[in-house]
Tab-separated table of C-alpha atoms in Angstrom:
chain	number	residue	atom	x	y	z
E	952	MET	CA	29.097	9.898	17.610
E	953	ALA	CA	27.534	13.369	17.545
E	954	ILE	CA	27.736	16.266	15.082
E	955	PRO	CA	28.757	19.444	16.925
E	956	THR	CA	31.326	20.799	14.455
E	957	GLU	CA	32.071	21.257	10.770
E	958	LEU	CA	34.503	19.474	8.459
E	959	PRO	CA	36.315	20.821	5.381
E	960	GLU	CA	34.830	19.901	2.050
E	961	ASP	CA	36.303	17.008	0.104
E	962	GLN	CA	35.526	14.983	-2.981
E	963	GLU	CA	32.787	12.441	-2.576
E	964	ALA	CA	33.311	8.818	-3.456
E	965	ALA	CA	32.006	7.629	-6.772
E	966	GLY	CA	28.253	7.141	-6.667
E	967	THR	CA	26.233	4.178	-7.776
E	968	TYR	CA	24.247	3.834	-10.981
E	969	ASP	CA	20.486	3.831	-10.999
E	970	VAL	CA	20.291	1.370	-13.900
E	971	PHE	CA	22.521	-1.199	-15.601
E	972	LEU	CA	21.567	-2.124	-19.190
E	973	SER	CA	22.131	-5.705	-20.355
E	974	PHE	CA	21.548	-6.335	-24.057
E	975	ARG	CA	22.863	-7.973	-27.231
E	976	GLY	CA	24.442	-5.184	-29.229
E	977	LYS	CA	24.043	-6.723	-32.667
E	978	ASP	CA	20.261	-6.870	-32.146
E	979	THR	CA	19.410	-3.570	-30.499
E	980	ARG	CA	22.360	-1.213	-29.991
E	981	LEU	CA	21.685	1.198	-32.873
E	982	GLY	CA	17.925	1.290	-32.424
E	983	PHE	CA	15.950	0.333	-29.344
E	984	MET	CA	18.855	0.506	-26.877
E	985	ASP	CA	20.027	3.890	-28.115
E	986	HIS	CA	16.536	5.334	-27.716
E	987	LEU	CA	16.029	3.681	-24.310
E	988	TYR	CA	19.369	4.957	-23.020
E	989	GLN	CA	18.622	8.514	-24.148
E	990	ALA	CA	15.169	8.408	-22.574
E	991	LEU	CA	16.645	7.282	-19.246
E	992	VAL	CA	19.370	9.924	-19.327
E	993	ASN	CA	16.855	12.624	-20.255
E	994	GLU	CA	14.982	11.762	-17.043
E	995	ASN	CA	18.211	12.184	-15.037
E	996	ILE	CA	18.392	8.431	-14.388
E	997	SER	CA	22.051	7.464	-13.999
E	998	THR	CA	22.519	4.634	-16.508
E	999	PHE	CA	25.400	2.298	-17.333
E	1000	LEU	CA	25.633	1.224	-20.978
E	1001	ASP	CA	28.725	-0.612	-22.237
E	1002	GLU	CA	29.892	0.548	-25.650
E	1003	GLU	CA	32.065	-2.474	-26.424
E	1004	GLU	CA	30.848	-5.574	-28.243
E	1005	VAL	CA	32.627	-8.871	-27.592
E	1006	GLU	CA	32.754	-12.258	-29.207
E	1007	THR	CA	31.348	-15.454	-27.713
E	1008	GLY	CA	33.744	-17.090	-25.288
E	1009	GLU	CA	35.287	-13.938	-23.838
E	1010	GLU	CA	35.124	-13.435	-20.078
E	1011	LEU	CA	32.959	-10.758	-18.493
E	1012	LYS	CA	35.009	-7.612	-17.920
E	1013	PRO	CA	35.645	-6.744	-14.247
E	1014	GLU	CA	34.253	-3.245	-14.760
E	1015	LEU	CA	30.921	-4.726	-15.867
E	1016	ALA	CA	30.722	-6.864	-12.744
E	1017	ILE	CA	31.433	-3.771	-10.639
E	1018	ALA	CA	28.790	-1.758	-12.522
E	1019	ILE	CA	26.154	-4.446	-11.920
E	1020	LYS	CA	26.915	-4.647	-8.202
E	1021	SER	CA	26.881	-0.853	-7.823
E	1022	SER	CA	23.571	-0.393	-9.673
E	1023	ARG	CA	20.190	-0.243	-8.015
E	1024	ALA	CA	18.365	-1.834	-10.937
E	1025	SER	CA	18.967	-3.683	-14.193
E	1026	ILE	CA	17.018	-3.655	-17.429
E	1027	ILE	CA	17.605	-6.838	-19.435
E	1028	VAL	CA	16.640	-6.622	-23.101
E	1029	LEU	CA	16.114	-10.215	-24.209
E	1030	SER	CA	16.410	-10.278	-28.009
E	1031	LYS	CA	16.812	-13.183	-30.435
E	1032	ASN	CA	20.625	-13.381	-30.171
E	1033	TYR	CA	20.905	-12.623	-26.455
E	1034	ALA	CA	21.571	-16.234	-25.454
E	1035	SER	CA	24.225	-16.691	-28.150
E	1036	SER	CA	26.508	-14.365	-26.148
E	1037	THR	CA	28.229	-15.951	-23.154
E	1038	TRP	CA	28.920	-12.416	-21.950
E	1039	CYS	CA	25.190	-11.588	-21.899
E	1040	LEU	CA	24.455	-14.866	-20.116
E	1041	ASP	CA	27.125	-14.130	-17.500
E	1042	GLU	CA	25.569	-10.691	-16.959
E	1043	LEU	CA	22.154	-12.310	-16.565
E	1044	VAL	CA	23.397	-14.732	-13.899
E	1045	MET	CA	25.158	-11.959	-11.971
E	1046	ILE	CA	22.135	-9.648	-12.139
E	1047	LEU	CA	19.819	-12.347	-10.797
E	1048	GLU	CA	22.297	-13.079	-8.008
E	1049	GLN	CA	22.193	-9.378	-7.056
E	1050	ARG	CA	18.416	-9.637	-6.965
E	1051	ARG	CA	18.658	-12.539	-4.511
E	1052	VAL	CA	21.116	-10.920	-2.120
E	1053	SER	CA	19.817	-7.331	-2.175
E	1054	ASP	CA	16.919	-5.130	-3.251
E	1055	HIS	CA	18.268	-4.987	-6.813
E	1056	ILE	CA	15.350	-4.398	-9.187
E	1057	VAL	CA	15.237	-6.450	-12.395
E	1058	LEU	CA	13.011	-5.489	-15.318
E	1059	PRO	CA	13.099	-7.801	-18.369
E	1060	ILE	CA	12.083	-6.573	-21.807
E	1061	PHE	CA	11.038	-9.310	-24.222
E	1062	TYR	CA	12.167	-7.770	-27.490
E	1063	ASN	CA	10.073	-9.433	-30.225
E	1064	ILE	CA	10.461	-12.876	-28.661
E	1065	GLU	CA	8.148	-15.242	-26.789
E	1066	PRO	CA	8.846	-15.488	-23.045
E	1067	THR	CA	7.925	-19.176	-23.195
E	1068	HIS	CA	10.807	-19.779	-25.648
E	1069	ILE	CA	13.156	-18.354	-23.022
E	1070	ARG	CA	11.557	-20.229	-20.125
E	1071	LYS	CA	11.695	-23.606	-21.862
E	1072	GLN	CA	14.785	-22.870	-23.973
E	1073	LYS	CA	12.954	-23.452	-27.240
E	1074	SER	CA	13.515	-22.060	-30.733
E	1075	ILE	CA	16.569	-19.813	-31.079
E	1076	PHE	CA	17.257	-19.850	-27.326
E	1077	GLY	CA	17.378	-23.641	-27.320
E	1078	GLU	CA	19.671	-23.580	-30.329
E	1079	ALA	CA	22.046	-21.127	-28.647
E	1080	LEU	CA	22.331	-23.234	-25.504
E	1081	PHE	CA	22.886	-26.371	-27.609
E	1082	GLU	CA	25.784	-24.661	-29.368
E	1083	HIS	CA	27.286	-23.653	-26.024
E	1084	LYS	CA	26.886	-27.244	-24.826
E	1085	GLN	CA	28.662	-28.635	-27.881
E	1086	ARG	CA	31.518	-26.180	-27.497
E	1087	ILE	CA	31.916	-27.173	-23.849
E	1088	GLU	CA	31.886	-30.889	-24.688
E	1089	TYR	CA	34.656	-30.384	-27.232
E	1090	GLU	CA	36.814	-28.579	-24.678
E	1091	LYS	CA	39.986	-30.606	-24.013
E	1092	ASP	CA	41.049	-28.829	-20.832
E	1093	ALA	CA	39.332	-30.701	-17.976
E	1094	LYS	CA	39.163	-27.683	-15.684
E	1095	LYS	CA	37.662	-25.442	-18.358
E	1096	LYS	CA	35.224	-28.189	-19.285
E	1097	THR	CA	33.986	-28.479	-15.694
E	1098	GLN	CA	33.691	-24.699	-15.381
E	1099	GLY	CA	31.819	-24.552	-18.688
E	1100	ALA	CA	29.348	-27.238	-17.588
E	1101	HIS	CA	28.656	-25.303	-14.377
E	1102	LYS	CA	28.126	-22.084	-16.331
E	1103	LEU	CA	25.747	-23.828	-18.731
E	1104	GLU	CA	23.650	-24.983	-15.782
E	1105	MET	CA	23.570	-21.454	-14.335
E	1106	TRP	CA	22.667	-19.942	-17.716
E	1107	THR	CA	19.789	-22.379	-18.142
E	1108	LYS	CA	18.403	-21.642	-14.673
E	1109	GLY	CA	18.866	-17.916	-15.247
E	1110	LEU	CA	16.859	-17.923	-18.475
E	1111	THR	CA	14.051	-19.823	-16.778
E	1112	GLU	CA	14.045	-17.393	-13.847
E	1113	ILE	CA	14.083	-14.221	-15.947
E	1114	ALA	CA	11.230	-15.469	-18.121
E	1115	ASP	CA	9.052	-15.809	-15.020
E	1116	LEU	CA	9.565	-12.191	-13.962
E	1117	LYS	CA	7.032	-9.549	-14.888
E	1118	GLY	CA	8.394	-7.456	-17.736
E	1119	LYS	CA	7.570	-5.584	-20.921
E	1120	ASP	CA	6.723	-7.260	-24.232
E	1121	THR	CA	7.473	-5.249	-27.377
E	1122	SER	CA	5.709	-7.562	-29.819
E	1123	GLY	CA	3.147	-5.643	-31.902
E	1124	ARG	CA	3.729	-2.436	-29.932
E	1125	ARG	CA	5.304	0.907	-30.737
E	1126	GLU	CA	8.794	1.054	-29.260
E	1127	THR	CA	8.337	4.648	-28.141
E	1128	VAL	CA	5.381	3.588	-25.995
E	1129	VAL	CA	7.318	0.673	-24.479
E	1130	ILE	CA	10.289	2.908	-23.679
E	1131	GLU	CA	8.030	5.487	-22.050
E	1132	GLU	CA	6.518	2.757	-19.857
E	1133	VAL	CA	9.948	1.386	-18.917
E	1134	VAL	CA	11.286	4.787	-17.873
E	1135	LYS	CA	8.168	5.510	-15.830
E	1136	GLU	CA	8.265	2.113	-14.081
E	1137	ILE	CA	11.971	2.328	-13.253
E	1138	SER	CA	11.571	5.858	-11.923
E	1139	THR	CA	8.640	4.767	-9.743
E	1140	ARG	CA	10.254	1.600	-8.406
E	1141	LEU	CA	13.469	3.445	-7.561
E	1142	GLU	CA	11.418	6.258	-5.989
E	1143	LEU	CA	13.383	8.810	-7.992
E	1144	HIS	CA	10.452	11.212	-7.825
E	1145	LEU	CA	11.018	11.491	-4.079
E	1146	GLN	CA	14.711	12.229	-4.513
E	1147	ARG	CA	13.986	15.032	-6.952
E	1148	ARG	CA	11.831	16.743	-4.326
E	1149	ILE	CA	14.755	17.082	-1.938
E	1150	PRO	CA	15.449	20.813	-1.573
E	1151	HIS	CA	18.893	22.292	-1.056
E	1152	LEU	CA	19.319	22.902	2.661
E	1153	ILE	CA	20.841	26.351	3.023
E	1154	GLY	CA	23.657	26.518	5.550
E	1155	MET	CA	23.776	22.767	6.197
E	1156	ASP	CA	26.347	21.685	3.594
E	1157	ASN	CA	28.959	20.692	6.148
E	1158	SER	CA	26.486	18.715	8.263
E	1159	ILE	CA	25.283	16.935	5.133
E	1160	TYR	CA	28.889	16.142	4.231
E	1161	ILE	CA	29.629	14.714	7.691
E	1162	ILE	CA	26.557	12.464	7.669
E	1163	SER	CA	27.111	11.280	4.086
E	1164	SER	CA	30.758	10.473	4.817
E	1165	TRP	CA	29.783	8.585	7.973
E	1166	LEU	CA	27.269	6.484	6.046
E	1167	LYS	CA	29.748	5.682	3.265
E	1168	ARG	CA	32.499	4.484	5.569
E	1169	GLY	CA	30.152	2.302	7.623
E	1170	SER	CA	31.346	-1.227	8.307
E	1171	SER	CA	29.358	-4.316	7.402
E	1172	GLU	CA	30.467	-5.948	10.666
E	1173	ALA	CA	29.292	-3.298	13.116
E	1174	ALA	CA	27.512	0.036	13.210
E	1175	GLU	CA	27.241	3.211	15.242
E	1176	ILE	CA	24.587	5.656	16.281
E	1177	LEU	CA	25.128	9.142	14.906
E	1178	THR	CA	23.387	11.837	16.936
E	1179	ILE	CA	22.200	15.188	15.584
E	1180	TRP	CA	21.723	17.426	18.603
E	1181	GLY	CA	20.951	21.049	19.361
E	1182	MET	CA	18.271	23.454	20.514
E	1183	VAL	CA	14.700	23.272	19.326
E	1184	GLY	CA	13.950	24.770	15.909
E	1185	ILE	CA	17.404	24.625	14.244
E	1186	GLY	CA	16.358	22.060	11.628
E	1187	LYS	CA	17.453	18.703	13.084
E	1188	THR	CA	14.394	16.856	11.807
E	1189	THR	CA	14.690	18.518	8.398
E	1190	LEU	CA	18.318	17.388	8.159
E	1191	ALA	CA	17.327	13.866	9.231
E	1192	GLU	CA	14.566	13.742	6.594
E	1193	TYR	CA	17.005	14.977	3.946
E	1194	THR	CA	19.502	12.278	4.922
E	1195	PHE	CA	16.903	9.519	4.858
E	1196	THR	CA	15.472	10.533	1.481
E	1197	SER	CA	18.943	10.917	-0.027
E	1198	HIS	CA	20.468	7.675	1.244
E	1199	HIS	CA	17.805	5.095	2.113
E	1200	HIS	CA	18.058	3.511	-1.361
E	1201	GLU	CA	21.688	2.597	-0.612
E	1202	PHE	CA	20.541	0.175	2.085
E	1203	GLU	CA	18.673	-3.125	1.884
E	1204	ARG	CA	16.211	-1.990	4.565
E	1205	SER	CA	15.338	1.386	6.074
E	1206	SER	CA	12.965	3.095	8.485
E	1207	PHE	CA	12.215	6.678	9.540
E	1208	VAL	CA	10.474	6.938	12.914
E	1209	GLU	CA	9.447	10.565	13.427
E	1210	GLY	CA	8.620	12.469	16.597
E	1211	ILE	CA	9.473	9.702	19.076
E	1212	GLY	CA	9.408	11.913	22.183
E	1213	ARG	CA	6.105	13.533	21.239
E	1214	ARG	CA	4.508	10.251	20.209
E	1215	CYS	CA	5.602	8.454	23.379
E	1216	ALA	CA	3.412	10.878	25.312
E	1217	GLN	CA	0.418	9.720	23.246
E	1218	GLN	CA	1.257	6.116	22.311
E	1219	THR	CA	3.221	3.207	23.729
E	1220	LEU	CA	6.734	2.418	22.530
E	1221	LEU	CA	5.300	-0.856	21.273
E	1222	ASP	CA	3.436	1.051	18.562
E	1223	LEU	CA	6.705	2.631	17.417
E	1224	GLN	CA	8.424	-0.765	17.560
E	1225	LYS	CA	5.774	-2.210	15.275
E	1226	GLN	CA	6.276	0.633	12.799
E	1227	LEU	CA	10.047	0.121	12.782
E	1228	LEU	CA	9.799	-3.670	12.540
E	1229	GLY	CA	7.224	-3.419	9.766
E	1230	ASP	CA	9.554	-1.151	7.785
E	1231	ILE	CA	12.646	-3.341	8.070
E	1232	LEU	CA	10.710	-6.585	7.451
E	1233	LYS	CA	8.677	-4.920	4.698
E	1234	LYS	CA	5.386	-6.004	6.213
E	1235	ARG	CA	2.294	-3.853	6.443
E	1236	LYS	CA	1.089	-5.294	9.756
E	1237	ILE	CA	3.063	-6.691	12.675
E	1238	GLU	CA	1.209	-9.078	14.985
E	1239	GLU	CA	3.226	-8.701	18.166
E	1240	ASN	CA	2.019	-7.454	21.550
E	1241	ASN	CA	5.094	-8.081	23.671
E	1242	SER	CA	7.609	-5.249	23.741
E	1243	ASP	CA	10.582	-7.452	24.716
E	1244	LEU	CA	9.870	-9.931	21.944
E	1245	CYS	CA	9.482	-7.054	19.510
E	1246	THR	CA	12.906	-5.699	20.512
E	1247	SER	CA	14.399	-9.163	20.005
E	1248	ARG	CA	12.829	-9.418	16.552
E	1249	VAL	CA	14.205	-5.995	15.623
E	1250	GLU	CA	17.712	-6.989	16.762
E	1251	LYS	CA	17.514	-10.208	14.766
E	1252	ALA	CA	16.234	-8.429	11.642
E	1253	LEU	CA	18.939	-5.766	11.851
E	1254	SER	CA	21.668	-8.411	12.059
E	1255	ARG	CA	20.667	-9.846	8.691
E	1256	LYS	CA	20.335	-6.835	6.420
E	1257	LYS	CA	22.214	-3.615	5.740
E	1258	THR	CA	19.801	-1.155	7.344
E	1259	LEU	CA	19.441	2.608	7.757
E	1260	LEU	CA	17.399	3.820	10.739
E	1261	VAL	CA	16.492	7.442	11.420
E	1262	LEU	CA	15.060	7.958	14.907
E	1263	ASP	CA	13.732	11.481	15.316
E	1264	ASP	CA	13.217	13.382	18.582
E	1265	VAL	CA	14.689	10.805	20.979
E	1266	ASP	CA	14.287	11.884	24.618
E	1267	ASN	CA	16.395	9.260	26.381
E	1268	PHE	CA	18.517	6.206	25.772
E	1269	GLU	CA	15.831	3.865	27.172
E	1270	GLN	CA	13.812	4.654	24.065
E	1271	LEU	CA	16.754	3.533	21.907
E	1272	ASP	CA	17.163	0.321	23.910
E	1273	VAL	CA	13.513	-0.570	23.468
E	1274	LEU	CA	13.356	0.360	19.796
E	1275	ILE	CA	16.577	-1.208	18.479
E	1276	GLY	CA	18.014	-3.178	21.395
E	1277	THR	CA	21.530	-2.974	22.743
E	1278	LYS	CA	23.269	-4.786	19.883
E	1279	VAL	CA	23.146	-2.134	17.173
E	1280	ALA	CA	23.620	-3.759	13.759
E	1281	ALA	CA	22.523	-0.881	11.583
E	1282	ALA	CA	23.411	2.668	10.654
E	1283	ALA	CA	21.222	4.571	13.120
E	1284	LEU	CA	20.769	8.337	12.943
E	1285	ALA	CA	19.114	9.926	15.987
E	1286	THR	CA	17.991	13.500	16.614
E	1287	CYS	CA	17.614	14.930	20.109
E	1288	ASP	CA	17.362	18.310	21.822
E	1289	ASN	CA	19.614	17.427	24.761
E	1290	LEU	CA	22.846	15.535	24.089
E	1291	ASP	CA	23.342	14.864	27.836
E	1292	SER	CA	20.411	12.443	27.753
E	1293	LEU	CA	22.147	10.248	25.195
E	1294	ILE	CA	25.872	10.816	25.605
E	1295	ASP	CA	26.415	7.978	28.075
E	1296	HIS	CA	24.775	5.566	25.692
E	1297	HIS	CA	27.213	6.236	22.860
């Protein structure tokens, strides 16, 4: 697919959240959470905070599950009554599952509690789980009892896992300082500072719309190569950089390989393969000196993760074959000066 024309403007699909907040309202809603939420919003960090408080035993609302899955990060404020809420525990399990299956960032805040009490389910956390266990044992419905026992096991594992993650401890510290650190860390880990540097590209609104729409409707089963083509100096690389910076966080893996044609005159394609493979495997150094094996490794890596590739200044389709193989399993954006050199490949 190439971009030679313009499309009419239309409404964009609903975006994702930067941060999902998981907390026990009765402990923190009117104080710490309110201040944390405002600090995040003031930094233009899109944040989901649920205003409704529920009683123990109620099921997690579907909209909360959707919000967790559509967020790039979660902040979990573990306070003394957190584990007494089955809703909070369900959120915890779902957040940790997102962390396992994607690049979802999880930052725990230990709000005036000892992480070891969470890890080993001691003190008030042990008491809360014991109460849940008793309630489950008294359940007369066999199906609900089995489901409850499974949930209890997942909650216990989740508390142990979250306690082992690096987080922020509020004990003996000013809350304003903790909140400032949290906002800074989230902004850094989500690379929001890079997004804010993206300038408005004058005269490219329609091209931006086309690319964004193409990325959003991409299938998880297959992918295409979108080609940005045109004469030298019209801003193809700038548009590609804008696209990568704006959308790479929506993918599990990403890579921007710049100036392929120019660099091929100075380096081997193997060097570019190593850069691409290092990006999508998240490794600093790739020990591979066989180009064919490197292509195979790239193909295999792309088949496993939702990946965005931007390949700038491609001269010919052989370069694409070597870099990403013939079984494209990623959203690949390529720029070139001459569409005729690539058209047969797409």
